């Protein structure tokens, strides 16, 4: 019995000593990708076509991590809604926008429509692709979102 306990003790010691080395050798997740949430994503393409410039403000989307809400600008109107994510699956729901009328509303309408059918995403470096099944419907380029400064406690 003492030999069995001694053997288990040495096995435990060896495993404990090697654990940090094994963890250090495990490859880390790629760090060059922008985070999905709390990044300002500016529109690049809709269904493979380069998005037209909509004026001084760019069409963009921000997924807020703390509230699971989204906000953005669709080209003429501001946009809001909710997002849920599980793995690479993504749902953008309860999409609503202001109702200003502007010339060239087709791109904005298509943008909002494609946001609603997206069900997955992929991030490669600074590019976010929203997919419907395996088909890329929208691409964005990352611009890090500005975090609001914390309020001082009183």
Short mmCIF file of N, CA and C in Angstrom, two decimals:
data_model
loop_
_atom_site.label_atom_id
_atom_site.label_comp_id
_atom_site.label_asym_id
_atom_site.label_seq_id
_atom_site.Cartn_x
_atom_site.Cartn_y
_atom_site.Cartn_z
N UNK A 1 0.81 -1.20 0.00
CA UNK A 1 0.00 0.00 0.00
C UNK A 1 0.85 1.26 0.00
N UNK A 2 1.94 1.33 0.81
CA UNK A 2 2.77 2.53 0.78
C UNK A 2 3.36 2.78 -0.60
N UNK A 3 3.72 1.71 -1.34
CA UNK A 3 4.27 1.92 -2.68
C UNK A 3 3.25 2.55 -3.62
N UNK A 4 1.98 2.16 -3.49
CA UNK A 4 0.93 2.71 -4.32
C UNK A 4 0.73 4.20 -4.01
N UNK A 5 0.72 4.57 -2.73
CA UNK A 5 0.58 5.97 -2.34
C UNK A 5 1.76 6.80 -2.82
N UNK A 6 2.96 6.23 -2.68
CA UNK A 6 4.17 6.92 -3.13
C UNK A 6 4.13 7.15 -4.64
N UNK A 7 3.69 6.13 -5.37
CA UNK A 7 3.59 6.22 -6.83
C UNK A 7 2.59 7.31 -7.23
N UNK A 8 1.44 7.35 -6.58
CA UNK A 8 0.43 8.37 -6.88
C UNK A 8 0.94 9.76 -6.53
N UNK A 9 1.67 9.86 -5.43
CA UNK A 9 2.21 11.15 -5.01
C UNK A 9 3.17 11.68 -6.06
N UNK A 10 4.08 10.83 -6.58
CA UNK A 10 5.04 11.25 -7.60
C UNK A 10 4.32 11.61 -8.90
N UNK A 11 3.28 10.87 -9.24
CA UNK A 11 2.52 11.19 -10.45
C UNK A 11 1.87 12.57 -10.32
N UNK A 12 1.29 12.84 -9.16
CA UNK A 12 0.68 14.14 -8.91
C UNK A 12 1.71 15.27 -8.96
N UNK A 13 2.88 15.04 -8.37
CA UNK A 13 3.96 16.05 -8.41
C UNK A 13 4.40 16.33 -9.83
N UNK A 14 4.59 15.28 -10.62
CA UNK A 14 5.03 15.43 -12.00
C UNK A 14 3.97 16.17 -12.82
N UNK A 15 2.71 15.81 -12.65
CA UNK A 15 1.63 16.48 -13.38
C UNK A 15 1.55 17.95 -13.01
N UNK A 16 1.71 18.26 -11.73
CA UNK A 16 1.67 19.66 -11.29
C UNK A 16 2.83 20.46 -11.86
N UNK A 17 3.99 19.85 -11.93
CA UNK A 17 5.17 20.54 -12.45
C UNK A 17 5.05 20.78 -13.95
N UNK A 18 4.43 19.86 -14.68
CA UNK A 18 4.35 19.99 -16.13
C UNK A 18 3.17 20.84 -16.59
N UNK A 19 2.16 21.04 -15.77
CA UNK A 19 0.97 21.79 -16.19
C UNK A 19 1.28 23.18 -16.73
N UNK A 20 2.12 23.99 -16.06
CA UNK A 20 2.42 25.31 -16.62
C UNK A 20 3.10 25.23 -17.99
N UNK A 21 3.97 24.24 -18.18
CA UNK A 21 4.65 24.10 -19.47
C UNK A 21 3.67 23.73 -20.57
N UNK A 22 2.72 22.86 -20.25
CA UNK A 22 1.72 22.46 -21.24
C UNK A 22 0.83 23.65 -21.59
N UNK A 23 0.39 24.40 -20.59
CA UNK A 23 -0.45 25.57 -20.85
C UNK A 23 0.29 26.62 -21.66
N UNK A 24 1.56 26.81 -21.38
CA UNK A 24 2.35 27.80 -22.12
C UNK A 24 2.51 27.40 -23.57
N UNK A 25 2.52 26.10 -23.85
CA UNK A 25 2.71 25.63 -25.22
C UNK A 25 1.41 25.63 -26.02
N UNK A 26 0.26 25.81 -25.36
CA UNK A 26 -1.02 25.82 -26.05
C UNK A 26 -1.13 27.10 -26.85
N UNK A 27 -1.44 27.00 -28.16
CA UNK A 27 -1.53 28.21 -28.97
C UNK A 27 -2.66 29.11 -28.49
N UNK A 28 -2.42 30.40 -28.47
CA UNK A 28 -3.42 31.37 -28.06
C UNK A 28 -4.37 31.64 -29.21
N UNK A 29 -5.55 32.14 -28.88
CA UNK A 29 -6.50 32.53 -29.90
C UNK A 29 -5.91 33.71 -30.67
N UNK A 30 -6.26 33.84 -31.96
CA UNK A 30 -5.73 34.95 -32.73
C UNK A 30 -6.11 36.28 -32.08
N UNK A 31 -5.13 37.15 -31.92
CA UNK A 31 -5.39 38.42 -31.26
C UNK A 31 -5.50 39.57 -32.25
N UNK A 32 -5.32 39.32 -33.53
CA UNK A 32 -5.37 40.38 -34.52
C UNK A 32 -6.78 40.74 -34.95
N UNK A 33 -7.78 39.97 -34.52
CA UNK A 33 -9.16 40.24 -34.91
C UNK A 33 -9.77 41.30 -34.01
N UNK A 34 -10.57 42.17 -34.59
CA UNK A 34 -11.31 43.14 -33.80
C UNK A 34 -12.42 42.41 -33.06
N UNK A 35 -12.79 42.88 -31.87
CA UNK A 35 -13.90 42.24 -31.16
C UNK A 35 -15.23 42.56 -31.84
N UNK A 36 -16.14 41.61 -31.79
CA UNK A 36 -17.46 41.82 -32.38
C UNK A 36 -18.18 42.97 -31.70
N UNK A 37 -18.13 42.99 -30.40
CA UNK A 37 -18.86 43.99 -29.62
C UNK A 37 -17.98 45.20 -29.31
N UNK A 38 -18.66 46.33 -29.12
CA UNK A 38 -18.01 47.59 -28.75
C UNK A 38 -16.99 48.07 -29.77
N UNK A 39 -17.20 47.71 -31.00
CA UNK A 39 -16.40 48.19 -32.13
C UNK A 39 -17.35 48.89 -33.09
N UNK A 40 -16.93 50.00 -33.63
CA UNK A 40 -17.74 50.69 -34.65
C UNK A 40 -17.42 50.04 -35.99
N UNK A 41 -18.41 49.39 -36.57
CA UNK A 41 -18.24 48.69 -37.85
C UNK A 41 -18.82 49.57 -38.96
N UNK A 42 -17.98 50.03 -39.89
CA UNK A 42 -18.45 50.88 -40.99
C UNK A 42 -18.73 50.00 -42.21
N UNK A 43 -19.83 50.28 -42.85
CA UNK A 43 -20.30 49.49 -43.99
C UNK A 43 -19.31 49.55 -45.15
N UNK A 44 -19.01 48.37 -45.73
CA UNK A 44 -18.15 48.29 -46.90
C UNK A 44 -18.92 47.77 -48.12
N UNK A 45 -19.61 46.62 -47.95
CA UNK A 45 -20.33 46.04 -49.09
C UNK A 45 -21.70 45.51 -48.66
N UNK A 46 -22.62 45.51 -49.63
CA UNK A 46 -23.93 44.88 -49.50
C UNK A 46 -24.06 43.89 -50.64
N UNK A 47 -24.25 42.63 -50.32
CA UNK A 47 -24.36 41.58 -51.34
C UNK A 47 -23.23 41.64 -52.37
N UNK A 48 -22.02 41.92 -51.90
CA UNK A 48 -20.85 41.92 -52.77
C UNK A 48 -20.62 43.20 -53.55
N UNK A 49 -21.51 44.16 -53.45
CA UNK A 49 -21.37 45.43 -54.15
C UNK A 49 -20.87 46.49 -53.17
N UNK A 50 -19.87 47.26 -53.59
CA UNK A 50 -19.33 48.31 -52.73
C UNK A 50 -20.43 49.30 -52.39
N UNK A 51 -20.57 49.59 -51.10
CA UNK A 51 -21.62 50.50 -50.64
C UNK A 51 -21.31 51.93 -51.06
N UNK A 52 -22.35 52.64 -51.48
CA UNK A 52 -22.20 54.04 -51.88
C UNK A 52 -22.04 54.91 -50.64
N UNK A 53 -21.30 55.99 -50.79
CA UNK A 53 -21.16 56.97 -49.71
C UNK A 53 -22.51 57.64 -49.50
N UNK A 54 -22.88 57.82 -48.24
CA UNK A 54 -24.20 58.39 -47.94
C UNK A 54 -24.13 59.81 -47.41
N UNK A 55 -22.98 60.43 -47.48
CA UNK A 55 -22.85 61.79 -46.99
C UNK A 55 -21.76 61.89 -45.95
N UNK A 56 -21.82 62.93 -45.13
CA UNK A 56 -20.74 63.15 -44.17
C UNK A 56 -20.64 62.07 -43.09
N UNK A 57 -21.76 61.43 -42.75
CA UNK A 57 -21.73 60.37 -41.73
C UNK A 57 -21.77 59.01 -42.42
N UNK A 58 -20.87 58.12 -42.02
CA UNK A 58 -20.81 56.81 -42.65
C UNK A 58 -21.86 55.87 -42.07
N UNK A 59 -22.33 54.97 -42.91
CA UNK A 59 -23.24 53.92 -42.45
C UNK A 59 -22.44 53.00 -41.54
N UNK A 60 -22.95 52.77 -40.35
CA UNK A 60 -22.18 51.98 -39.38
C UNK A 60 -23.10 51.25 -38.41
N UNK A 61 -22.48 50.35 -37.64
CA UNK A 61 -23.19 49.53 -36.66
C UNK A 61 -22.28 49.33 -35.46
N UNK A 62 -22.84 49.38 -34.25
CA UNK A 62 -22.11 49.08 -33.02
C UNK A 62 -22.97 48.11 -32.21
N UNK A 63 -22.39 46.98 -31.82
CA UNK A 63 -23.05 46.02 -30.94
C UNK A 63 -22.52 46.27 -29.54
N UNK A 64 -23.37 46.69 -28.63
CA UNK A 64 -22.96 47.06 -27.28
C UNK A 64 -22.97 45.83 -26.38
N UNK A 65 -21.83 45.54 -25.75
CA UNK A 65 -21.70 44.32 -24.96
C UNK A 65 -22.49 44.37 -23.66
N UNK A 66 -22.53 45.49 -22.99
CA UNK A 66 -23.16 45.56 -21.67
C UNK A 66 -24.67 45.37 -21.74
N UNK A 67 -25.30 45.84 -22.80
CA UNK A 67 -26.77 45.84 -22.87
C UNK A 67 -27.34 44.89 -23.91
N UNK A 68 -26.51 44.28 -24.73
CA UNK A 68 -26.94 43.45 -25.86
C UNK A 68 -27.83 44.24 -26.82
N UNK A 69 -27.60 45.53 -26.87
CA UNK A 69 -28.32 46.38 -27.82
C UNK A 69 -27.38 46.71 -28.98
N UNK A 70 -27.96 47.19 -30.04
CA UNK A 70 -27.16 47.67 -31.16
C UNK A 70 -27.63 49.07 -31.51
N UNK A 71 -26.72 49.83 -32.07
CA UNK A 71 -27.06 51.16 -32.56
C UNK A 71 -26.26 51.40 -33.82
N UNK A 72 -26.70 52.36 -34.59
CA UNK A 72 -25.97 52.65 -35.81
C UNK A 72 -26.63 53.74 -36.61
N UNK A 73 -26.12 53.89 -37.82
CA UNK A 73 -26.62 54.87 -38.77
C UNK A 73 -26.77 54.14 -40.09
N UNK A 74 -27.96 54.21 -40.69
CA UNK A 74 -28.26 53.42 -41.88
C UNK A 74 -28.06 54.19 -43.18
N UNK A 75 -27.62 55.43 -43.13
CA UNK A 75 -27.41 56.21 -44.33
C UNK A 75 -28.20 57.50 -44.32
N UNK A 76 -29.38 57.44 -43.72
CA UNK A 76 -30.24 58.61 -43.55
C UNK A 76 -30.80 58.63 -42.13
N UNK A 77 -31.11 57.48 -41.62
CA UNK A 77 -31.76 57.35 -40.32
C UNK A 77 -30.88 56.61 -39.32
N UNK A 78 -31.10 56.95 -38.04
CA UNK A 78 -30.40 56.20 -36.99
C UNK A 78 -31.12 54.87 -36.80
N UNK A 79 -30.38 53.92 -36.27
CA UNK A 79 -30.83 52.54 -36.18
C UNK A 79 -30.61 52.04 -34.77
N UNK A 80 -31.52 51.20 -34.30
CA UNK A 80 -31.33 50.56 -33.00
C UNK A 80 -31.98 49.18 -33.03
N UNK A 81 -31.63 48.38 -32.05
CA UNK A 81 -32.20 47.03 -31.96
C UNK A 81 -31.49 46.25 -30.89
N UNK A 82 -31.58 44.92 -30.98
CA UNK A 82 -30.95 44.03 -30.02
C UNK A 82 -30.13 43.00 -30.78
N UNK A 83 -29.16 42.43 -30.07
CA UNK A 83 -28.36 41.36 -30.68
C UNK A 83 -28.17 40.24 -29.68
N UNK A 84 -28.12 39.02 -30.21
CA UNK A 84 -27.76 37.85 -29.41
C UNK A 84 -26.73 37.07 -30.21
N UNK A 85 -25.77 36.51 -29.48
CA UNK A 85 -24.68 35.80 -30.13
C UNK A 85 -24.40 34.52 -29.35
N UNK A 86 -24.22 33.43 -30.08
CA UNK A 86 -23.81 32.16 -29.50
C UNK A 86 -22.82 31.54 -30.49
N UNK A 87 -21.55 31.51 -30.09
CA UNK A 87 -20.52 31.04 -31.02
C UNK A 87 -20.44 32.00 -32.19
N UNK A 88 -20.55 31.46 -33.40
CA UNK A 88 -20.54 32.31 -34.59
C UNK A 88 -21.95 32.61 -35.09
N UNK A 89 -22.95 32.18 -34.33
CA UNK A 89 -24.34 32.49 -34.68
C UNK A 89 -24.67 33.87 -34.13
N UNK A 90 -25.41 34.64 -34.90
CA UNK A 90 -25.74 36.01 -34.52
C UNK A 90 -27.15 36.32 -34.98
N UNK A 91 -27.93 36.93 -34.11
CA UNK A 91 -29.27 37.39 -34.47
C UNK A 91 -29.38 38.87 -34.13
N UNK A 92 -29.81 39.66 -35.11
CA UNK A 92 -30.05 41.09 -34.92
C UNK A 92 -31.57 41.26 -34.99
N UNK A 93 -32.18 41.63 -33.87
CA UNK A 93 -33.64 41.64 -33.78
C UNK A 93 -34.14 42.99 -33.30
N UNK A 94 -35.47 43.12 -33.35
CA UNK A 94 -36.16 44.34 -32.92
C UNK A 94 -35.54 45.58 -33.57
N UNK A 95 -35.19 45.45 -34.85
CA UNK A 95 -34.57 46.57 -35.57
C UNK A 95 -35.60 47.68 -35.79
N UNK A 96 -35.21 48.89 -35.47
CA UNK A 96 -36.07 50.05 -35.67
C UNK A 96 -35.19 51.22 -36.08
N UNK A 97 -35.78 52.14 -36.83
CA UNK A 97 -35.01 53.32 -37.24
C UNK A 97 -35.92 54.54 -37.20
N UNK A 98 -35.27 55.71 -37.21
CA UNK A 98 -36.04 56.94 -37.35
C UNK A 98 -36.65 56.93 -38.75
N UNK A 99 -37.52 57.88 -39.06
CA UNK A 99 -38.26 57.81 -40.33
C UNK A 99 -38.09 59.07 -41.18
N UNK A 100 -36.87 59.55 -41.26
CA UNK A 100 -36.62 60.70 -42.12
C UNK A 100 -36.61 60.21 -43.57
N UNK A 101 -37.08 61.05 -44.47
CA UNK A 101 -37.04 60.74 -45.89
C UNK A 101 -35.84 61.42 -46.51
N UNK A 102 -35.07 60.66 -47.25
CA UNK A 102 -33.87 61.18 -47.91
C UNK A 102 -33.84 60.64 -49.33
N UNK A 103 -33.12 61.33 -50.23
CA UNK A 103 -32.94 60.75 -51.56
C UNK A 103 -32.09 59.48 -51.44
N UNK A 104 -32.24 58.60 -52.37
CA UNK A 104 -31.43 57.37 -52.42
C UNK A 104 -31.64 56.49 -51.18
N UNK A 105 -32.87 56.15 -50.88
CA UNK A 105 -33.18 55.32 -49.73
C UNK A 105 -33.00 53.83 -50.01
N UNK A 106 -32.75 53.44 -51.26
CA UNK A 106 -32.67 52.02 -51.59
C UNK A 106 -31.57 51.31 -50.82
N UNK A 107 -30.39 51.93 -50.71
CA UNK A 107 -29.28 51.29 -50.01
C UNK A 107 -29.62 51.12 -48.53
N UNK A 108 -30.21 52.14 -47.92
CA UNK A 108 -30.58 52.05 -46.51
C UNK A 108 -31.59 50.93 -46.29
N UNK A 109 -32.60 50.86 -47.14
CA UNK A 109 -33.61 49.81 -46.99
C UNK A 109 -32.99 48.42 -47.14
N UNK A 110 -32.09 48.27 -48.10
CA UNK A 110 -31.42 46.98 -48.30
C UNK A 110 -30.53 46.64 -47.11
N UNK A 111 -29.82 47.62 -46.58
CA UNK A 111 -28.96 47.43 -45.42
C UNK A 111 -29.77 46.89 -44.24
N UNK A 112 -30.89 47.53 -43.93
CA UNK A 112 -31.72 47.10 -42.80
C UNK A 112 -32.30 45.71 -43.06
N UNK A 113 -32.72 45.47 -44.29
CA UNK A 113 -33.27 44.15 -44.65
C UNK A 113 -32.22 43.05 -44.44
N UNK A 114 -31.00 43.29 -44.90
CA UNK A 114 -29.95 42.28 -44.77
C UNK A 114 -29.51 42.08 -43.32
N UNK A 115 -29.54 43.14 -42.51
CA UNK A 115 -29.25 42.97 -41.08
C UNK A 115 -30.25 41.99 -40.47
N UNK A 116 -31.50 42.10 -40.87
CA UNK A 116 -32.55 41.25 -40.31
C UNK A 116 -32.46 39.79 -40.68
N UNK A 117 -31.83 39.47 -41.82
CA UNK A 117 -31.72 38.06 -42.24
C UNK A 117 -30.38 37.44 -41.87
N UNK A 118 -29.44 38.24 -41.40
CA UNK A 118 -28.13 37.69 -41.02
C UNK A 118 -28.32 36.73 -39.84
N UNK A 119 -27.64 35.56 -39.91
CA UNK A 119 -27.75 34.59 -38.82
C UNK A 119 -26.39 34.07 -38.36
N UNK A 120 -25.32 34.61 -38.92
CA UNK A 120 -23.97 34.19 -38.51
C UNK A 120 -23.01 35.32 -38.86
N UNK A 121 -21.81 35.21 -38.30
CA UNK A 121 -20.80 36.22 -38.59
C UNK A 121 -19.42 35.58 -38.64
N UNK A 122 -18.50 36.32 -39.24
CA UNK A 122 -17.10 35.91 -39.30
C UNK A 122 -16.27 37.19 -39.22
N UNK A 123 -15.20 37.14 -38.42
CA UNK A 123 -14.28 38.28 -38.33
C UNK A 123 -12.91 37.81 -38.78
N UNK A 124 -12.35 38.51 -39.74
CA UNK A 124 -11.00 38.25 -40.22
C UNK A 124 -10.24 39.56 -40.16
N UNK A 125 -9.37 39.68 -39.16
CA UNK A 125 -8.63 40.93 -38.98
C UNK A 125 -9.57 42.05 -38.61
N UNK A 126 -9.68 43.04 -39.46
CA UNK A 126 -10.53 44.22 -39.22
C UNK A 126 -11.82 44.17 -40.02
N UNK A 127 -12.16 43.01 -40.58
CA UNK A 127 -13.34 42.89 -41.43
C UNK A 127 -14.37 41.95 -40.79
N UNK A 128 -15.58 42.47 -40.62
CA UNK A 128 -16.71 41.69 -40.13
C UNK A 128 -17.59 41.35 -41.31
N UNK A 129 -17.90 40.08 -41.47
CA UNK A 129 -18.83 39.63 -42.50
C UNK A 129 -20.08 39.10 -41.81
N UNK A 130 -21.24 39.59 -42.21
CA UNK A 130 -22.51 39.04 -41.74
C UNK A 130 -23.01 38.10 -42.81
N UNK A 131 -23.38 36.91 -42.38
CA UNK A 131 -23.77 35.86 -43.30
C UNK A 131 -25.23 35.46 -43.12
N UNK A 132 -25.80 34.99 -44.21
CA UNK A 132 -27.09 34.31 -44.18
C UNK A 132 -26.78 32.91 -44.65
N UNK A 133 -26.75 31.96 -43.71
CA UNK A 133 -26.25 30.63 -44.04
C UNK A 133 -24.76 30.72 -44.31
N UNK A 134 -24.34 30.32 -45.49
CA UNK A 134 -22.93 30.39 -45.88
C UNK A 134 -22.63 31.60 -46.77
N UNK A 135 -23.64 32.39 -47.08
CA UNK A 135 -23.50 33.51 -48.01
C UNK A 135 -23.20 34.81 -47.27
N UNK A 136 -22.12 35.48 -47.66
CA UNK A 136 -21.78 36.79 -47.09
C UNK A 136 -22.75 37.81 -47.67
N UNK A 137 -23.47 38.50 -46.79
CA UNK A 137 -24.45 39.49 -47.23
C UNK A 137 -23.95 40.92 -47.03
N UNK A 138 -23.22 41.16 -45.91
CA UNK A 138 -22.74 42.51 -45.59
C UNK A 138 -21.32 42.39 -45.07
N UNK A 139 -20.45 43.33 -45.46
CA UNK A 139 -19.13 43.41 -44.84
C UNK A 139 -18.94 44.81 -44.26
N UNK A 140 -18.19 44.83 -43.17
CA UNK A 140 -17.88 46.07 -42.45
C UNK A 140 -16.38 46.12 -42.19
N UNK A 141 -15.88 47.31 -41.96
CA UNK A 141 -14.49 47.51 -41.52
C UNK A 141 -14.53 48.09 -40.12
N UNK A 142 -13.62 47.63 -39.26
CA UNK A 142 -13.61 48.03 -37.85
C UNK A 142 -12.99 49.40 -37.64
N UNK A 143 -13.65 50.15 -36.78
CA UNK A 143 -13.10 51.37 -36.20
C UNK A 143 -13.40 51.25 -34.71
N UNK A 144 -12.39 51.16 -33.85
CA UNK A 144 -12.66 50.97 -32.42
C UNK A 144 -13.61 52.04 -31.88
N UNK A 145 -14.62 51.59 -31.15
CA UNK A 145 -15.61 52.51 -30.57
C UNK A 145 -15.01 53.24 -29.38
N UNK A 146 -15.41 54.45 -29.21
CA UNK A 146 -14.96 55.24 -28.07
C UNK A 146 -15.74 54.81 -26.84
N UNK A 147 -15.03 54.51 -25.79
CA UNK A 147 -15.68 54.16 -24.52
C UNK A 147 -15.97 55.46 -23.78
N UNK A 148 -17.12 55.52 -23.12
CA UNK A 148 -17.46 56.69 -22.32
C UNK A 148 -16.62 56.66 -21.05
N UNK A 149 -16.08 57.81 -20.64
CA UNK A 149 -15.30 57.82 -19.40
C UNK A 149 -16.20 57.50 -18.21
N UNK A 150 -15.64 56.81 -17.26
CA UNK A 150 -16.39 56.46 -16.05
C UNK A 150 -16.70 57.72 -15.26
N UNK A 151 -17.89 57.78 -14.70
CA UNK A 151 -18.26 58.92 -13.86
C UNK A 151 -17.58 58.79 -12.52
N UNK A 152 -17.05 59.90 -12.00
CA UNK A 152 -16.44 59.83 -10.67
C UNK A 152 -17.52 59.57 -9.62
N UNK A 153 -17.19 58.75 -8.65
CA UNK A 153 -18.13 58.45 -7.56
C UNK A 153 -18.17 59.64 -6.61
N UNK A 154 -19.37 59.95 -6.17
CA UNK A 154 -19.53 61.10 -5.27
C UNK A 154 -19.83 60.65 -3.88
#
